[in-house]
Structure formats: structure tokens, C-alpha cells
XYZ file of C-alpha atoms in Angstrom:
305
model
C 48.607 -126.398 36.082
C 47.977 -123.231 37.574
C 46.685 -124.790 40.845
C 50.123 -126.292 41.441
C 51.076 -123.002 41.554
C 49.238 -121.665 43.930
C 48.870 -124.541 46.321
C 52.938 -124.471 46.534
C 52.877 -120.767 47.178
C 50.468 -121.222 50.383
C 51.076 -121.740 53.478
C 46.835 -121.915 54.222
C 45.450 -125.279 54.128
C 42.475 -124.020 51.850
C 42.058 -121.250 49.744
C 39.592 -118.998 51.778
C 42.971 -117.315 52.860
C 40.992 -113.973 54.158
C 39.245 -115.691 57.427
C 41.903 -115.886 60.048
C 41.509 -119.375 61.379
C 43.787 -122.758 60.593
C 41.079 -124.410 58.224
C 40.216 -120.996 56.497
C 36.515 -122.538 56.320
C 33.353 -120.018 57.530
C 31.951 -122.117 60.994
C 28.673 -123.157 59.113
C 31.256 -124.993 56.859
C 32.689 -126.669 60.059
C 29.442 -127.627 61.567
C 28.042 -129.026 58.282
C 31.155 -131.578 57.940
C 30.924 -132.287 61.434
C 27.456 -133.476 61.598
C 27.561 -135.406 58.241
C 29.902 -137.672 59.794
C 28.532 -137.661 63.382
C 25.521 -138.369 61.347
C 27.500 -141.755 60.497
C 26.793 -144.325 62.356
C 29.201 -147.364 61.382
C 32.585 -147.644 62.820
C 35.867 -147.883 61.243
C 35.078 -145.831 58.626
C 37.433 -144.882 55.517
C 36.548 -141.637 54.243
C 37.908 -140.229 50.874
C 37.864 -136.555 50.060
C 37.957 -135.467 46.634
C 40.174 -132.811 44.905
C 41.529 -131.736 48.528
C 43.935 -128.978 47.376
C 45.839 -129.107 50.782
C 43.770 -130.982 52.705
C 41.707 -128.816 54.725
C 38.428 -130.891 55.186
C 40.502 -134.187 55.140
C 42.219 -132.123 58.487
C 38.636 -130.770 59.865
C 37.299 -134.534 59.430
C 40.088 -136.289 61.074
C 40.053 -133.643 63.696
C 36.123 -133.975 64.350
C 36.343 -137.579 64.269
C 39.032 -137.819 66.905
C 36.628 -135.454 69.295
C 33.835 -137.806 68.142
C 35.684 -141.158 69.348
C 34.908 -142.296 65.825
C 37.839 -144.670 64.080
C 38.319 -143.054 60.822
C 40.773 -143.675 57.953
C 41.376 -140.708 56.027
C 42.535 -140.580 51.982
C 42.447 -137.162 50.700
C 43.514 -136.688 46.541
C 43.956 -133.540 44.367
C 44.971 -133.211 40.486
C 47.377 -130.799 41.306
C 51.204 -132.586 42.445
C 51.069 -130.728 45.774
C 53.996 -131.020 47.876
C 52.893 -133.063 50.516
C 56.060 -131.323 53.374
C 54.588 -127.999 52.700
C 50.955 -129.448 54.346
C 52.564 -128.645 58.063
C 51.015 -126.801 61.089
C 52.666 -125.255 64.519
C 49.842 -127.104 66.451
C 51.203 -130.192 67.859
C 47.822 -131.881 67.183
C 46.913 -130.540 63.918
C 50.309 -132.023 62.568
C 49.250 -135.550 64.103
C 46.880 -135.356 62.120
C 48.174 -134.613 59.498
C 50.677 -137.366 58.865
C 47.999 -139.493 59.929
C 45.497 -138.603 56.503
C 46.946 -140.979 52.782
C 47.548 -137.615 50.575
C 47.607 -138.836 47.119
C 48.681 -135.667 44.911
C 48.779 -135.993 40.675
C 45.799 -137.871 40.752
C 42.738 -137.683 38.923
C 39.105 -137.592 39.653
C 38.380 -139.691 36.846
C 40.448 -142.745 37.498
C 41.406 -142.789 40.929
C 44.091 -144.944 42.339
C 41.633 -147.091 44.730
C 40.392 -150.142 45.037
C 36.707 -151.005 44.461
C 34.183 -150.839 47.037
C 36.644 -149.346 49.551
C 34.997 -146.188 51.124
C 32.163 -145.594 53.179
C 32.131 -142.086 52.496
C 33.203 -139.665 49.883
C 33.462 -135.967 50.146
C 34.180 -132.759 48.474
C 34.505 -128.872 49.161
C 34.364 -127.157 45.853
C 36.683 -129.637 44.324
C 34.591 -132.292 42.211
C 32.735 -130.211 40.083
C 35.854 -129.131 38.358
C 36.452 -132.756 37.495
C 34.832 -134.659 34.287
C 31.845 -135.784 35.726
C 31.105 -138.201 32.563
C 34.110 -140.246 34.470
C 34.583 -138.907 38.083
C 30.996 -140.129 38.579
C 31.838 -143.319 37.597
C 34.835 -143.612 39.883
C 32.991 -142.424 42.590
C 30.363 -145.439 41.899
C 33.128 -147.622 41.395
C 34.982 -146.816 44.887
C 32.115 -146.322 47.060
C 31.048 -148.958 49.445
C 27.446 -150.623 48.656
C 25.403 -148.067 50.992
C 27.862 -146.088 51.008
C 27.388 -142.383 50.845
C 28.714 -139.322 49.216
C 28.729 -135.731 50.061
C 29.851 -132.756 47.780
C 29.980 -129.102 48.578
C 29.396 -127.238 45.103
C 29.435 -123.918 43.492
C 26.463 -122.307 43.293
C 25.679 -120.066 39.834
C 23.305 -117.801 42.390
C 25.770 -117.426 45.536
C 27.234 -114.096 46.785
C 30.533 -116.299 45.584
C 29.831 -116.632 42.183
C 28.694 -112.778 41.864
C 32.144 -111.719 43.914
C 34.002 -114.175 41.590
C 32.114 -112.403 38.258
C 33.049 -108.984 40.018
C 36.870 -109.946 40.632
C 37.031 -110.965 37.070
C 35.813 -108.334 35.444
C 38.792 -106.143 37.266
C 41.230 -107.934 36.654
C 40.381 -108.394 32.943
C 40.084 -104.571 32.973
C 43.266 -104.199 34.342
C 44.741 -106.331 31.602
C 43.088 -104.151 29.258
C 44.321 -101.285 30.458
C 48.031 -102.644 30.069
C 48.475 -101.650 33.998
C 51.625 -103.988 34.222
C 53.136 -102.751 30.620
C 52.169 -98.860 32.051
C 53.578 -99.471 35.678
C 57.166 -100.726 34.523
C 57.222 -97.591 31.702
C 57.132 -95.406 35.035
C 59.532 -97.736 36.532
C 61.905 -97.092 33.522
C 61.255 -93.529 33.160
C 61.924 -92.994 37.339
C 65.218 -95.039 37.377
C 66.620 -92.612 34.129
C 65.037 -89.618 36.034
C 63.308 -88.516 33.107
C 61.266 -87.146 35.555
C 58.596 -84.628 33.344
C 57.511 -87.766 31.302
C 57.182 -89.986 34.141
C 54.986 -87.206 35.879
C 52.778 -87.080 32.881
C 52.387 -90.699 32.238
C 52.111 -91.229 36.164
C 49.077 -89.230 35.822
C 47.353 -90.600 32.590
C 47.522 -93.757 34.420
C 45.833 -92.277 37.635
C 43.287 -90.551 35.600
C 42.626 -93.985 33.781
C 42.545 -95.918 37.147
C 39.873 -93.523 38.924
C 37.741 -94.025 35.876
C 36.765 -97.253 36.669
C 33.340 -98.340 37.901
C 33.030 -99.938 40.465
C 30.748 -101.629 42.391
C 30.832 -103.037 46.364
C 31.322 -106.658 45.098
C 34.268 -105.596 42.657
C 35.879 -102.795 44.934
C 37.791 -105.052 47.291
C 38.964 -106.685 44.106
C 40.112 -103.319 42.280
C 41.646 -102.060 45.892
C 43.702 -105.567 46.641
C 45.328 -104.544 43.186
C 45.870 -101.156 43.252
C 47.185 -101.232 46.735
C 49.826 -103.718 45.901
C 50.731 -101.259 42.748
C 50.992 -98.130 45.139
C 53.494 -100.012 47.116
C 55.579 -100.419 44.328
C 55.219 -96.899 43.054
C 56.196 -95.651 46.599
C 59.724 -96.751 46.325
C 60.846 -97.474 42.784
C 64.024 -99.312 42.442
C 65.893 -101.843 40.903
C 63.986 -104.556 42.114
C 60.606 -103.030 41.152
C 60.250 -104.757 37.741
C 60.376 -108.054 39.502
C 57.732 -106.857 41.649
C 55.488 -105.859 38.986
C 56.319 -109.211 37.232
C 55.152 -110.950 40.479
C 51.298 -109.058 40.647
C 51.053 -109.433 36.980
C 51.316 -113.214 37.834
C 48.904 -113.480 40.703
C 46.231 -111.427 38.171
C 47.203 -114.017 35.950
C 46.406 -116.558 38.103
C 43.090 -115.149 39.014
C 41.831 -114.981 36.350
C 42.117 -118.407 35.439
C 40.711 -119.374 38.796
C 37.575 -117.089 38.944
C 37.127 -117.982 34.826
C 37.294 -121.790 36.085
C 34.661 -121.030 39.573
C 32.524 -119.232 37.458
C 32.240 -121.767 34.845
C 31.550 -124.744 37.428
C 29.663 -122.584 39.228
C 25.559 -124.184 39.012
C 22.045 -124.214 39.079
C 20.356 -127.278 40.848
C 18.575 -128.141 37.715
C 22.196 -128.263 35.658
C 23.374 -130.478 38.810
C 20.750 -132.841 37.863
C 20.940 -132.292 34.521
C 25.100 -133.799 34.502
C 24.193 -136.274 37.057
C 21.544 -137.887 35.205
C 23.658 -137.658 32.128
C 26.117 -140.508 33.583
C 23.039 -142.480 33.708
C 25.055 -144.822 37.427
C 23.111 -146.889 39.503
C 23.470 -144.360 42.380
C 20.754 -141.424 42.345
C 20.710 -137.717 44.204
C 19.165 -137.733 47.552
C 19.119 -134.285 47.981
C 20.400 -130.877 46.912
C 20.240 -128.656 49.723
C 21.333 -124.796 49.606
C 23.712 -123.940 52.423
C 23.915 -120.057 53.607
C 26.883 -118.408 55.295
C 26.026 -115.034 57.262
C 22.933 -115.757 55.818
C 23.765 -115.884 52.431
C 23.461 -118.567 50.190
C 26.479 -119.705 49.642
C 26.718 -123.305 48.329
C 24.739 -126.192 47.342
C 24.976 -129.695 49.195
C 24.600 -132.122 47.066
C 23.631 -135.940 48.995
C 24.620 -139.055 46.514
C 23.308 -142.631 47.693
């Protein structure tokens, strides 16, 4: 499983690695968890969040809880078998909290390891939707305490996410095309057995190629993370350079199977409904709300009861 992958290779507790802060979540994101379980008025809850990669809103709950004065339990799952040391923090308080939240890693959404009728509250942040909903819904029915509430965060077909996550796709399936990683380790080969006249030529056929692209603001970032990466490679070719190039090649690799898997989860509110009515459970959808970050719309909130 790719995620395993990637989740071991982090240090980040989530996977919005480019904002600079311990959660990695935009502030709207904070203040939406925050008040759905301020908004929670029964004490001693037990809260379980769903397909936590490394447990970044299991952290952000437990932390909001404990500047709430709220007594909250914390269970936090994920698929991927995530290895539960490498969840660690310098902040003496975040780590509290830490070993204080049940990780459960290798473990499905559709047949969790829970007892029935055992949570008041279930979450998710772009996690559940890549689950089997035929079953996960059921699960969630069967764990969820009568009354009991759940709360998913959900990819949006519409949001600036799903266009970047289009845009970073069709790079990197460009790229592929192209044969960049082939290409870049021919230089590397032709550099190292200073055949330098061919590796001039091909060094340009491959610039020319790569300033041919089109690109758009949504897929530039994408096509500069890449390029940038190869540049510092090309700027001092040695004997470790092929495992260099084997290493991008990989995280492209990865990519793509992650923005091919966001984009494919990624919904409309009437398909939401659509796969929720499909399971035909006794609970229903209170709402579907869209939530905006910077003003964007960015997500949907989807309100189970």
C-alpha cells in the first residue's frame, strides 16, 4: 500500500506538509473541529476518527478538548500499518497527547475492531471516502452510540483541491511520458564516461522538451517541485546520482497514485447522497455543508445522525 509508504517517510502528522504548523491543517480546519465538539454537550465522550493517517485530528481533538475541560477518549484507525513510534512531537504536551489517543493501524473501515454502540462521535478528514462505503457505512452504524453523531470532512469534485490535484496529475503523467527519469540517468551515464558532445546534445533535447510544456498556475508549482529537484541532480552528477533519480521517480510514482485516488473520491453533493442512500442504514444525512479556506471552497461537511 502506497500510503504505508508515505506515512513512514513523514515526519508531518498530516499530509498538508506545505503549511508550516504541527497539525499541517489551514485554521478554518482547526476551528471547524473545535466547535463540532465544543458543540458536544455530554461528558465523557469517546470519539473515533476514521482513516487517521498519523493522527492529526485525533491530536487537534484531544488537544481542543483538554483546553475545553471536556473528558474525552480518543481511538484514531487507518488502513495503512503506520508505525505508531514514528507519531512523536518535540512539544512536551503534544506528545502527552499523543500516547494518550488508542492508534489502531492495519485496520479497516469496513470491519472495524470495536465494539457496538461504543462512540459518541465519529470523525473523518479526507479519510472515509476512500473506504467501501457499501460496508464502512455499516460499521459506522454499527459502532456509533444511539444519538450518536458523525462528522466527515470530504473531497469535493468542485474544490480548488480537486482542480490542483487534476493539474498535478496531468504533470506528472507528462513527465512519465516524456521518459524524464529514463532521459535524466542517460545524461547521468553519458557525464560519468565524459562523453561529453552527446551528453550536451541530449542535455538539450531534454531542455527543449521540458520548456515545451503548458502550463497553467494550478499545474506550475507541480511542474517546478519536479524540475527543481531534477536540476539539483544535474548540478552535480556523480555516482550517487542514479539513486537520486531512482528516489524522484518514486515520489512521482507515488503521486500519481495519490492524486488518481483524490480525484476519484473526490464528489458532488448529489453523488454523496447518491452512495449514502445506496446503503439504505437507519441513520440519514443531516446536512452537507461546503466549507471554504481563503475563501475557497474547499471541502464538503458532511453531518450523519
Amino acid at each position: 500500500m502506497h500510503w504505508e509508504q508515505y506515512w513512514n517517510s513523514t515526519d508531518g502528522f498530516s499530509s498538508f506538509a506545505e503549511l508550516k504548523n504541527e497539525f499541517g491543517y489551514p485554521k478554518e480546519i482547526l476551528h471547524f473541529w473545535q466547535k463540532t465538539l465544543s458543540e458536544i454537550s455530554s461528558e465523557n465522550l469517546k470519539v473515533l476518527d476514521l482513516a487517521t493517517g498519523k493522527g492529526a485530528l485525533a491530536i487537534w481533538l484531544k488537544a481542543a478538548a483538554n483546553s475545553q475541560n471536556k473528558l474525552v477518549d480518543i481511538y484514531a484507525c487507518d488502513a495503512a500499518d503506520i508505525d505508531v513510534s514514528s507519531i512523536k512531537s518535540n512539544d512536551v504536551k503534544l506528545e502527552k497527547i499523543i500516547k494518550d489517543i488508542n492508534f489502531s493501524f492495519a485496520t479497516n473501515l469496513e470491519q472495524l475492531p470495536y465494539e457496538d454502540d461504543c462512540f459518541d462521535l465519529l470523525v473523518s478528514q479526507f479519510g472515509f471516502e476512500y473506504s467501501s462505503w457499501e460496508s464502512s457505512l455499516k460499521e459506522v452504524t454499527r459502532v456509533l452510540k444511539p444519538g450518536g453523531q458523525a462528522v466527515f470532512m470530504m473531497h469535493s469534485a468542485s474544490s480548488q483541491i480537486a482542480l490542483n490535484s487534476a493539474a498535478g496529475l496531468s504533470v506528472f503523467k507528462s513527465l512519465v511520458e516524456l521518459e524524464l527519469f529514463e532521459k535524466l540517468k542517460t545524461l547521468v551515464d553519458l557525464k560519468l564516461t565524459n562523453q561529453q558532445l552527446e551528453f550536451t546534445n541530449k542535455n538539450k533535447q531534454l531542455i527543449k522538451s521540458l520548456n515545451e510544456f503548458s502550463l497553467d498556475n494550478n499545474s506550475l508549482q507541480w511542474f517546478q517541485d519536479v524540475v527543481s529537484n531534477v536540476a539539483r541532480i544535474m548540478q552535480n552528477i556523480n555516482s550517487e546520482s542514479h539513486t537520486a533519480i531512482d528516489k524522484l521517480q518514486t515520489n512521482v510514482e507515488f503521486q500519481i497514485k495519490r492524486l488518481e485516488e483524490q480525484t476519484r473520491v473526490s464528489m458532488t453533493e448529489n453523488s454523496i447522497r447518491s452512495a449514502f442512500d445506496e446503503a439504505s442504514l437507519e441513520l440519514k444525512i443531516k446536512s452537507i455543508n461546503p466549507m471554504s479556506v481563503d475563501e475557497e471552497h474547499f471541502a464538503w461537511t458532511v453531518v450523519i445522525e
